[in-house]
Amino acid sequence: MEIMASWQRAEPSERQKEHLAELLLVLTDLLNKLSPLDNPDGNRYIVDVFGSAAWGGGTGKSGDVDLVIIVSAVPLPVAHPLWKTPSDVRVVANISKSRKLKNPHVPKIYNVHVLRSYLENLTIVKEARAVPAFTPIVKFKVPHMGFQCDICTNDLGGWYNSALILAYCEISPFVLRPMIHTLKLWLQVHNLNDPSGQTGLRSMSSYCLTLMSIAYLQHIGALPNLQAGVVVPTSADPRIASKDSIWLSWGKEQGDIAHVWFKRRPPPGWQPRRPSLTAAEAVRGFFQYFSLLGHDQSYFNPNSQIVSILNGGISSRRNPVAPSERDNTPRGESALTAQEGGTGGPSTAPTIPEISG
């Protein structure tokens, strides 16, 4: 009962929802008006939310909002016209030299410094600053709405991941959402939500824990596999990119391709194995299953198994590892991190991430 009450208290108020909807409209209108040269129709850009704010996974203790500028009419040809360094130019190791090779087709809105200057046209935006990275972002605050925002341009990996999580939440709204809420509070209490290792040893992210929650519910038959039947490209070669592929990492000289297909609804006839399962039972079962205290098949075995919502929950490792090998692995390289792909080696096109245990 307390889990449900805590989750309900953390849900955004109607006023907060209205503020967020208003912010998305204001930003969309601003960016379309300030980009006339690469936006002749005046509606090329749409600002949307992703992350926990998009699927209801907040803890009620933060006003952090992740935003993405969705750019329409972005093609997927072999020579991607929006790469900072054109595809016929070899990316050299010296990044400072390769960055001099500018691509004239890249809209200004992809430049975080230009984007920051655009945002500063709004009086509601405060403390805007550009943060260059593989996924370049602009950080800013909207004090009167209580928001601290990160915004990126057309890096849609997080947006599609959020859509997948939302689809699972809509199948089991009163188990998965409060379950994730409770586990995120547990992370905070134990200071474990530090994947970058800024305050000490690196630990799992709340996103990692969210994928583990979905995988556990898949494992016990409480959620289906919305990626069952996905045809994952066997190569990251852009020439075989499908309509379900997107480009990631715009901050790199030449971007990455990822496959994002999933079903929006359960397969016909699917029913949960335990329709009466409660969030409290799910949380208790989650900790028991991943506790590493057991030695039979009813417990997760990190030496021989991985967590993979792509494959329906828990899968066998391709190459099992000995406990001594895991013990000697530096924490920053441990298996409690998101892996791109997991269905093949480095040449395989990434898809929705897996987690190894």
mmCIF file of C-alpha atoms in Angstrom:
data_model
loop_
_atom_site.group_PDB
_atom_site.id
_atom_site.type_symbol
_atom_site.label_atom_id
_atom_site.label_comp_id
_atom_site.label_asym_id
_atom_site.label_seq_id
_atom_site.Cartn_x
_atom_site.Cartn_y
_atom_site.Cartn_z
ATOM 1 C CA MET A 1 0.000 0.000 0.000
ATOM 2 C CA GLU A 2 2.856 2.369 0.868
ATOM 3 C CA ILE A 3 4.522 1.715 -2.514
ATOM 4 C CA MET A 4 1.387 2.773 -4.363
ATOM 5 C CA ALA A 5 0.902 5.837 -2.158
ATOM 6 C CA SER A 6 4.529 6.939 -2.666
ATOM 7 C CA TRP A 7 4.238 6.498 -6.428
ATOM 8 C CA GLN A 8 0.977 8.451 -6.590
ATOM 9 C CA ARG A 9 2.496 11.323 -4.591
ATOM 10 C CA ALA A 10 5.391 11.476 -7.074
ATOM 11 C CA GLU A 11 3.129 11.745 -10.109
ATOM 12 C CA PRO A 12 3.270 15.210 -11.728
ATOM 13 C CA SER A 13 0.386 17.522 -10.926
ATOM 14 C CA GLU A 14 -1.971 18.794 -13.604
ATOM 15 C CA ARG A 15 -0.234 22.161 -13.352
ATOM 16 C CA GLN A 16 3.170 20.559 -13.969
ATOM 17 C CA LYS A 17 1.779 18.707 -16.981
ATOM 18 C CA GLU A 18 0.379 21.968 -18.346
ATOM 19 C CA HIS A 19 3.729 23.711 -17.798
ATOM 20 C CA LEU A 20 5.571 20.970 -19.700
ATOM 21 C CA ALA A 21 3.101 21.033 -22.591
ATOM 22 C CA GLU A 22 3.425 24.822 -22.750
ATOM 23 C CA LEU A 23 7.231 24.639 -22.733
ATOM 24 C CA LEU A 24 7.255 22.171 -25.635
ATOM 25 C CA LEU A 25 5.010 24.453 -27.695
ATOM 26 C CA VAL A 26 7.033 27.588 -26.895
ATOM 27 C CA LEU A 27 10.350 25.930 -27.803
ATOM 28 C CA THR A 28 8.951 24.401 -30.995
ATOM 29 C CA ASP A 29 7.593 27.774 -32.104
ATOM 30 C CA LEU A 30 10.861 29.563 -31.274
ATOM 31 C CA LEU A 31 13.147 27.151 -33.122
ATOM 32 C CA ASN A 32 11.000 27.097 -36.250
ATOM 33 C CA LYS A 33 10.917 30.902 -36.386
ATOM 34 C CA LEU A 34 14.673 31.309 -35.864
ATOM 35 C CA SER A 35 15.730 28.767 -38.515
ATOM 36 C CA PRO A 36 14.212 30.098 -41.773
ATOM 37 C CA LEU A 37 17.100 29.201 -44.099
ATOM 38 C CA ASP A 38 16.993 25.443 -43.444
ATOM 39 C CA ASN A 39 13.292 25.443 -42.575
ATOM 40 C CA PRO A 40 11.405 26.871 -45.587
ATOM 41 C CA ASP A 41 8.026 25.437 -44.537
ATOM 42 C CA GLY A 42 8.379 26.724 -40.980
ATOM 43 C CA ASN A 43 7.524 23.425 -39.312
ATOM 44 C CA ARG A 44 10.616 21.260 -39.639
ATOM 45 C CA TYR A 45 11.376 21.123 -35.909
ATOM 46 C CA ILE A 46 9.324 19.636 -33.072
ATOM 47 C CA VAL A 47 10.503 19.670 -29.458
ATOM 48 C CA ASP A 48 9.447 16.633 -27.436
ATOM 49 C CA VAL A 49 10.243 15.134 -24.048
ATOM 50 C CA PHE A 50 11.965 11.818 -23.380
ATOM 51 C CA GLY A 51 13.353 10.058 -20.332
ATOM 52 C CA SER A 52 11.375 9.363 -17.171
ATOM 53 C CA ALA A 53 9.234 12.479 -17.654
ATOM 54 C CA ALA A 54 7.893 10.899 -20.858
ATOM 55 C CA TRP A 55 6.722 7.635 -19.334
ATOM 56 C CA GLY A 56 5.981 8.533 -15.729
ATOM 57 C CA GLY A 57 9.075 7.212 -14.000
ATOM 58 C CA GLY A 58 9.941 10.193 -11.830
ATOM 59 C CA THR A 59 10.466 10.116 -8.087
ATOM 60 C CA GLY A 60 8.927 13.517 -7.443
ATOM 61 C CA LYS A 61 12.233 14.876 -6.146
ATOM 62 C CA SER A 62 13.614 16.491 -9.289
ATOM 63 C CA GLY A 63 12.540 18.900 -11.993
ATOM 64 C CA ASP A 64 15.002 17.477 -14.529
ATOM 65 C CA VAL A 65 13.544 17.243 -18.032
ATOM 66 C CA ASP A 66 15.235 15.725 -21.094
ATOM 67 C CA LEU A 67 14.200 17.296 -24.393
ATOM 68 C CA VAL A 68 14.964 16.496 -28.013
ATOM 69 C CA ILE A 69 14.493 18.545 -31.172
ATOM 70 C CA ILE A 70 13.043 16.155 -33.745
ATOM 71 C CA VAL A 71 14.127 17.161 -37.247
ATOM 72 C CA SER A 72 11.873 16.013 -40.074
ATOM 73 C CA ALA A 73 13.099 14.826 -43.467
ATOM 74 C CA VAL A 74 16.441 13.380 -42.341
ATOM 75 C CA PRO A 75 17.459 10.717 -44.906
ATOM 76 C CA LEU A 76 19.538 7.570 -44.427
ATOM 77 C CA PRO A 77 21.732 7.392 -47.545
ATOM 78 C CA VAL A 78 25.224 5.952 -47.696
ATOM 79 C CA ALA A 79 26.851 9.377 -47.717
ATOM 80 C CA HIS A 80 24.913 10.933 -44.872
ATOM 81 C CA PRO A 81 24.592 14.652 -45.714
ATOM 82 C CA LEU A 82 24.461 15.711 -42.073
ATOM 83 C CA TRP A 83 27.713 14.171 -40.905
ATOM 84 C CA LYS A 84 30.083 16.845 -39.642
ATOM 85 C CA THR A 85 32.791 15.157 -41.685
ATOM 86 C CA PRO A 86 31.474 13.888 -45.070
ATOM 87 C CA SER A 87 31.540 10.114 -45.549
ATOM 88 C CA ASP A 88 34.115 10.327 -48.344
ATOM 89 C CA VAL A 89 36.600 11.941 -45.949
ATOM 90 C CA ARG A 90 38.549 9.691 -43.628
ATOM 91 C CA VAL A 91 38.195 10.657 -39.961
ATOM 92 C CA VAL A 92 41.722 11.093 -38.675
ATOM 93 C CA ALA A 93 42.815 10.431 -35.124
ATOM 94 C CA ASN A 94 43.562 14.083 -34.537
ATOM 95 C CA ILE A 95 40.073 15.367 -33.804
ATOM 96 C CA SER A 96 41.155 19.009 -33.880
ATOM 97 C CA LYS A 97 42.149 18.596 -37.538
ATOM 98 C CA SER A 98 39.103 16.598 -38.583
ATOM 99 C CA ARG A 99 36.755 19.187 -37.101
ATOM 100 C CA LYS A 100 38.038 21.729 -39.616
ATOM 101 C CA LEU A 101 36.298 19.703 -42.324
ATOM 102 C CA LYS A 102 32.864 21.298 -41.940
ATOM 103 C CA ASN A 103 29.825 19.954 -43.748
ATOM 104 C CA PRO A 104 27.805 22.764 -45.365
ATOM 105 C CA HIS A 105 24.594 20.684 -45.253
ATOM 106 C CA VAL A 106 24.410 20.616 -41.444
ATOM 107 C CA PRO A 107 21.647 22.956 -40.174
ATOM 108 C CA LYS A 108 22.811 25.500 -37.630
ATOM 109 C CA ILE A 109 20.518 24.039 -35.008
ATOM 110 C CA TYR A 110 22.903 21.068 -34.683
ATOM 111 C CA ASN A 111 25.532 23.454 -33.301
ATOM 112 C CA VAL A 112 25.006 23.630 -29.532
ATOM 113 C CA HIS A 113 26.410 27.161 -29.359
ATOM 114 C CA VAL A 114 23.904 28.358 -31.961
ATOM 115 C CA LEU A 115 21.147 26.449 -30.171
ATOM 116 C CA ARG A 116 22.119 28.103 -26.901
ATOM 117 C CA SER A 117 21.916 31.536 -28.531
ATOM 118 C CA TYR A 118 18.457 30.669 -29.887
ATOM 119 C CA LEU A 119 17.224 29.637 -26.442
ATOM 120 C CA GLU A 120 18.526 32.848 -24.904
ATOM 121 C CA ASN A 121 15.919 34.716 -26.985
ATOM 122 C CA LEU A 122 13.314 33.448 -24.534
ATOM 123 C CA THR A 123 12.971 35.456 -21.330
ATOM 124 C CA ILE A 124 11.818 32.333 -19.478
ATOM 125 C CA VAL A 125 15.135 30.574 -20.198
ATOM 126 C CA LYS A 126 17.936 31.147 -17.692
ATOM 127 C CA GLU A 127 21.547 29.966 -17.352
ATOM 128 C CA ALA A 128 21.767 28.329 -20.793
ATOM 129 C CA ARG A 129 25.123 26.674 -21.483
ATOM 130 C CA ALA A 130 26.393 24.413 -24.237
ATOM 131 C CA VAL A 131 27.873 21.008 -23.385
ATOM 132 C CA PRO A 132 29.738 19.462 -26.367
ATOM 133 C CA ALA A 133 29.848 15.639 -26.269
ATOM 134 C CA PHE A 134 29.031 12.604 -28.452
ATOM 135 C CA THR A 135 25.452 13.711 -27.809
ATOM 136 C CA PRO A 136 25.857 17.510 -27.620
ATOM 137 C CA ILE A 137 23.309 19.221 -25.361
ATOM 138 C CA VAL A 138 22.356 22.624 -24.042
ATOM 139 C CA LYS A 139 21.519 22.848 -20.360
ATOM 140 C CA PHE A 140 19.113 25.543 -19.200
ATOM 141 C CA LYS A 141 16.590 26.360 -16.499
ATOM 142 C CA VAL A 142 12.991 27.555 -16.599
ATOM 143 C CA PRO A 143 12.666 28.773 -12.990
ATOM 144 C CA HIS A 144 9.017 29.787 -12.959
ATOM 145 C CA MET A 145 8.045 26.294 -14.148
ATOM 146 C CA GLY A 146 10.552 24.539 -11.892
ATOM 147 C CA PHE A 147 12.359 22.802 -14.767
ATOM 148 C CA GLN A 148 16.062 22.064 -15.302
ATOM 149 C CA CYS A 149 16.378 20.975 -18.912
ATOM 150 C CA ASP A 150 18.841 19.207 -21.193
ATOM 151 C CA ILE A 151 18.057 19.565 -24.896
ATOM 152 C CA CYS A 152 19.718 17.846 -27.873
ATOM 153 C CA THR A 153 19.107 17.971 -31.612
ATOM 154 C CA ASN A 154 17.710 14.898 -33.337
ATOM 155 C CA ASP A 155 19.655 12.334 -31.289
ATOM 156 C CA LEU A 156 16.656 10.023 -31.074
ATOM 157 C CA GLY A 157 18.087 7.013 -29.239
ATOM 158 C CA GLY A 158 16.739 8.151 -25.870
ATOM 159 C CA TRP A 159 13.424 9.184 -27.411
ATOM 160 C CA TYR A 160 12.847 5.725 -28.905
ATOM 161 C CA ASN A 161 14.022 3.998 -25.719
ATOM 162 C CA SER A 162 11.494 6.086 -23.780
ATOM 163 C CA ALA A 163 8.759 5.109 -26.241
ATOM 164 C CA LEU A 164 9.585 1.437 -25.669
ATOM 165 C CA ILE A 165 9.495 1.843 -21.878
ATOM 166 C CA LEU A 166 6.197 3.726 -22.139
ATOM 167 C CA ALA A 167 4.717 0.870 -24.184
ATOM 168 C CA TYR A 168 5.639 -1.580 -21.413
ATOM 169 C CA CYS A 169 4.268 0.778 -18.744
ATOM 170 C CA GLU A 170 0.934 0.979 -20.544
ATOM 171 C CA ILE A 171 0.667 -2.827 -20.503
ATOM 172 C CA SER A 172 1.261 -2.998 -16.737
ATOM 173 C CA PRO A 173 0.745 0.552 -15.385
ATOM 174 C CA PHE A 174 0.069 -0.373 -11.766
ATOM 175 C CA VAL A 175 2.989 -2.776 -11.431
ATOM 176 C CA LEU A 176 5.852 -1.534 -13.614
ATOM 177 C CA ARG A 177 5.610 2.203 -12.896
ATOM 178 C CA PRO A 178 5.398 1.934 -9.066
ATOM 179 C CA MET A 179 8.026 -0.816 -9.160
ATOM 180 C CA ILE A 180 10.502 1.408 -11.013
ATOM 181 C CA HIS A 181 9.602 4.334 -8.733
ATOM 182 C CA THR A 182 10.438 2.236 -5.658
ATOM 183 C CA LEU A 183 13.703 0.906 -7.080
ATOM 184 C CA LYS A 184 14.826 4.418 -8.070
ATOM 185 C CA LEU A 185 14.187 5.614 -4.517
ATOM 186 C CA TRP A 186 16.255 2.659 -3.303
ATOM 187 C CA LEU A 187 19.091 3.742 -5.619
ATOM 188 C CA GLN A 188 18.967 7.271 -4.203
ATOM 189 C CA VAL A 189 18.908 6.168 -0.572
ATOM 190 C CA HIS A 190 21.991 3.985 -1.101
ATOM 191 C CA ASN A 191 23.798 6.542 -3.323
ATOM 192 C CA LEU A 192 24.003 4.049 -6.172
ATOM 193 C CA ASN A 193 22.763 6.217 -9.047
ATOM 194 C CA ASP A 194 26.227 7.308 -10.188
ATOM 195 C CA PRO A 195 27.082 5.638 -13.522
ATOM 196 C CA SER A 196 29.779 8.210 -14.287
ATOM 197 C CA GLY A 197 31.585 7.650 -10.977
ATOM 198 C CA GLN A 198 31.637 11.341 -10.051
ATOM 199 C CA THR A 199 31.315 10.645 -6.319
ATOM 200 C CA GLY A 200 33.230 7.369 -6.085
ATOM 201 C CA LEU A 201 32.822 3.911 -7.578
ATOM 202 C CA ARG A 202 30.702 3.721 -10.698
ATOM 203 C CA SER A 203 27.285 2.187 -10.168
ATOM 204 C CA MET A 204 24.253 1.394 -12.272
ATOM 205 C CA SER A 205 22.013 4.098 -13.668
ATOM 206 C CA SER A 206 18.285 4.368 -13.092
ATOM 207 C CA TYR A 207 17.871 3.514 -16.788
ATOM 208 C CA CYS A 208 19.781 0.280 -16.218
ATOM 209 C CA LEU A 209 17.497 -0.534 -13.288
ATOM 210 C CA THR A 210 14.453 0.221 -15.444
ATOM 211 C CA LEU A 211 15.580 -2.302 -18.067
ATOM 212 C CA MET A 212 16.242 -4.851 -15.326
ATOM 213 C CA SER A 213 12.712 -4.289 -13.997
ATOM 214 C CA ILE A 214 11.167 -4.888 -17.415
ATOM 215 C CA ALA A 215 13.333 -7.970 -17.943
ATOM 216 C CA TYR A 216 12.366 -9.423 -14.566
ATOM 217 C CA LEU A 217 8.662 -8.965 -15.316
ATOM 218 C CA GLN A 218 9.216 -10.586 -18.715
ATOM 219 C CA HIS A 219 11.010 -13.464 -16.979
ATOM 220 C CA ILE A 220 8.059 -14.180 -14.667
ATOM 221 C CA GLY A 221 5.493 -13.761 -17.438
ATOM 222 C CA ALA A 222 4.131 -10.398 -16.290
ATOM 223 C CA LEU A 223 5.205 -8.600 -19.480
ATOM 224 C CA PRO A 224 5.492 -9.760 -23.103
ATOM 225 C CA ASN A 225 8.430 -9.186 -25.426
ATOM 226 C CA LEU A 226 7.533 -6.224 -27.636
ATOM 227 C CA GLN A 227 10.642 -6.863 -29.746
ATOM 228 C CA ALA A 228 9.855 -10.486 -30.533
ATOM 229 C CA GLY A 229 10.339 -11.044 -34.235
ATOM 230 C CA VAL A 230 12.614 -8.071 -34.746
ATOM 231 C CA VAL A 231 14.981 -8.513 -37.675
ATOM 232 C CA VAL A 232 18.201 -6.957 -36.419
ATOM 233 C CA PRO A 233 20.530 -5.801 -39.218
ATOM 234 C CA THR A 234 23.667 -7.925 -39.326
ATOM 235 C CA SER A 235 25.805 -4.937 -40.214
ATOM 236 C CA ALA A 236 25.979 -1.255 -39.363
ATOM 237 C CA ASP A 237 26.560 -0.488 -43.046
ATOM 238 C CA PRO A 238 24.263 2.462 -43.927
ATOM 239 C CA ARG A 239 23.584 0.943 -47.343
ATOM 240 C CA ILE A 240 21.344 -1.691 -45.747
ATOM 241 C CA ALA A 241 19.707 0.637 -43.243
ATOM 242 C CA SER A 242 15.995 -0.033 -42.895
ATOM 243 C CA LYS A 243 13.129 2.356 -42.308
ATOM 244 C CA ASP A 244 13.411 1.389 -38.622
ATOM 245 C CA SER A 245 16.941 2.761 -38.357
ATOM 246 C CA ILE A 246 18.015 6.104 -36.928
ATOM 247 C CA TRP A 247 21.252 8.031 -36.589
ATOM 248 C CA LEU A 248 22.868 8.608 -33.194
ATOM 249 C CA SER A 249 25.844 10.507 -31.773
ATOM 250 C CA TRP A 250 25.662 13.668 -33.855
ATOM 251 C CA GLY A 251 28.624 14.998 -31.870
ATOM 252 C CA LYS A 252 30.924 12.488 -33.574
ATOM 253 C CA GLU A 253 32.547 13.300 -36.883
ATOM 254 C CA GLN A 254 30.530 10.507 -38.501
ATOM 255 C CA GLY A 255 27.432 9.215 -36.727
ATOM 256 C CA ASP A 256 26.241 5.788 -35.580
ATOM 257 C CA ILE A 257 23.234 3.891 -36.880
ATOM 258 C CA ALA A 258 20.762 2.098 -34.593
ATOM 259 C CA HIS A 259 17.726 -0.117 -35.131
ATOM 260 C CA VAL A 260 14.624 0.841 -33.123
ATOM 261 C CA TRP A 261 11.724 -1.410 -34.188
ATOM 262 C CA PHE A 262 9.249 -2.692 -31.585
ATOM 263 C CA LYS A 263 5.560 -3.499 -31.288
ATOM 264 C CA ARG A 264 3.319 -0.966 -29.577
ATOM 265 C CA ARG A 265 0.962 -3.607 -28.178
ATOM 266 C CA PRO A 266 1.244 -7.177 -26.835
ATOM 267 C CA PRO A 267 0.880 -10.085 -29.261
ATOM 268 C CA PRO A 268 -2.759 -11.130 -29.847
ATOM 269 C CA GLY A 269 -4.001 -13.348 -27.040
ATOM 270 C CA TRP A 270 -1.148 -12.575 -24.644
ATOM 271 C CA GLN A 271 -2.132 -12.590 -20.969
ATOM 272 C CA PRO A 272 0.025 -12.085 -17.847
ATOM 273 C CA ARG A 273 0.867 -15.294 -16.040
ATOM 274 C CA ARG A 274 -0.244 -13.762 -12.718
ATOM 275 C CA PRO A 275 -2.946 -11.140 -13.327
ATOM 276 C CA SER A 276 -3.148 -10.370 -9.592
ATOM 277 C CA LEU A 277 0.573 -9.527 -9.238
ATOM 278 C CA THR A 278 1.095 -6.389 -7.125
ATOM 279 C CA ALA A 279 3.910 -3.852 -7.277
ATOM 280 C CA ALA A 280 5.046 -4.883 -3.791
ATOM 281 C CA GLU A 281 5.286 -8.529 -4.856
ATOM 282 C CA ALA A 282 7.202 -7.508 -7.977
ATOM 283 C CA VAL A 283 9.722 -5.459 -5.966
ATOM 284 C CA ARG A 284 10.196 -8.281 -3.462
ATOM 285 C CA GLY A 285 10.662 -10.816 -6.243
ATOM 286 C CA PHE A 286 13.102 -8.522 -8.073
ATOM 287 C CA PHE A 287 15.434 -8.286 -5.075
ATOM 288 C CA GLN A 288 15.182 -11.996 -4.406
ATOM 289 C CA TYR A 289 15.917 -12.926 -8.016
ATOM 290 C CA PHE A 290 18.929 -10.611 -8.383
ATOM 291 C CA SER A 291 20.215 -11.103 -4.816
ATOM 292 C CA LEU A 292 22.954 -13.577 -5.852
ATOM 293 C CA LEU A 293 22.152 -15.528 -2.673
ATOM 294 C CA GLY A 294 20.749 -18.556 -4.447
ATOM 295 C CA HIS A 295 22.493 -21.159 -6.546
ATOM 296 C CA ASP A 296 19.639 -22.774 -8.460
ATOM 297 C CA GLN A 297 17.808 -21.800 -11.620
ATOM 298 C CA SER A 298 15.323 -19.622 -9.731
ATOM 299 C CA TYR A 299 18.032 -16.974 -9.234
ATOM 300 C CA PHE A 300 19.919 -14.833 -11.714
ATOM 301 C CA ASN A 301 23.400 -16.171 -12.489
ATOM 302 C CA PRO A 302 25.680 -13.320 -13.678
ATOM 303 C CA ASN A 303 28.337 -15.778 -14.797
ATOM 304 C CA SER A 304 26.148 -17.525 -17.347
ATOM 305 C CA GLN A 305 23.253 -15.127 -17.982
ATOM 306 C CA ILE A 306 22.545 -11.600 -19.177
ATOM 307 C CA VAL A 307 19.529 -9.340 -18.885
ATOM 308 C CA SER A 308 18.063 -8.641 -22.329
ATOM 309 C CA ILE A 309 14.606 -7.189 -22.897
ATOM 310 C CA LEU A 310 15.344 -7.569 -26.614
ATOM 311 C CA ASN A 311 15.357 -11.336 -26.115
ATOM 312 C CA GLY A 312 12.456 -11.432 -23.678
ATOM 313 C CA GLY A 313 14.072 -11.110 -20.259
ATOM 314 C CA ILE A 314 16.971 -13.377 -19.290
ATOM 315 C CA SER A 315 19.310 -14.945 -21.848
ATOM 316 C CA SER A 316 22.349 -17.187 -21.694
ATOM 317 C CA ARG A 317 25.756 -15.602 -22.124
ATOM 318 C CA ARG A 318 27.449 -16.453 -25.387
ATOM 319 C CA ASN A 319 30.727 -16.816 -23.481
ATOM 320 C CA PRO A 320 30.166 -17.657 -19.788
ATOM 321 C CA VAL A 321 32.711 -16.227 -17.366
ATOM 322 C CA ALA A 322 34.195 -17.681 -14.211
ATOM 323 C CA PRO A 323 33.427 -15.966 -10.877
ATOM 324 C CA SER A 324 37.146 -15.252 -10.405
ATOM 325 C CA GLU A 325 37.228 -13.414 -13.750
ATOM 326 C CA ARG A 326 34.282 -11.250 -12.744
ATOM 327 C CA ASP A 327 35.856 -10.504 -9.362
ATOM 328 C CA ASN A 328 38.999 -9.201 -11.080
ATOM 329 C CA THR A 329 37.113 -6.919 -13.469
ATOM 330 C CA PRO A 330 37.463 -3.210 -12.584
ATOM 331 C CA ARG A 331 34.178 -1.763 -11.366
ATOM 332 C CA GLY A 332 34.063 0.716 -14.239
ATOM 333 C CA GLU A 333 34.213 -2.161 -16.724
ATOM 334 C CA SER A 334 31.810 -4.440 -14.885
ATOM 335 C CA ALA A 335 28.853 -6.066 -16.553
ATOM 336 C CA LEU A 336 26.315 -3.836 -14.820
ATOM 337 C CA THR A 337 26.412 -1.447 -17.747
ATOM 338 C CA ALA A 338 24.297 -1.032 -20.836
ATOM 339 C CA GLN A 339 25.617 -2.806 -23.893
ATOM 340 C CA GLU A 340 24.771 -1.668 -27.410
ATOM 341 C CA GLY A 341 23.516 -4.535 -29.484
ATOM 342 C CA GLY A 342 24.399 -7.781 -27.794
ATOM 343 C CA THR A 343 23.195 -9.875 -30.720
ATOM 344 C CA GLY A 344 26.531 -9.713 -32.465
ATOM 345 C CA GLY A 345 30.020 -8.272 -32.398
ATOM 346 C CA PRO A 346 31.170 -4.736 -33.139
ATOM 347 C CA SER A 347 29.997 -5.000 -36.746
ATOM 348 C CA THR A 348 26.396 -5.583 -35.712
ATOM 349 C CA ALA A 349 24.033 -2.623 -35.906
ATOM 350 C CA PRO A 350 23.087 -1.565 -32.364
ATOM 351 C CA THR A 351 19.522 -1.979 -31.206
ATOM 352 C CA ILE A 352 17.706 -1.328 -27.930
ATOM 353 C CA PRO A 353 20.412 -2.081 -25.340
ATOM 354 C CA GLU A 354 20.918 -5.223 -23.352
ATOM 355 C CA ILE A 355 22.229 -5.389 -19.811
ATOM 356 C CA SER A 356 24.586 -8.067 -18.612
ATOM 357 C CA GLY A 357 24.428 -9.080 -15.022
#
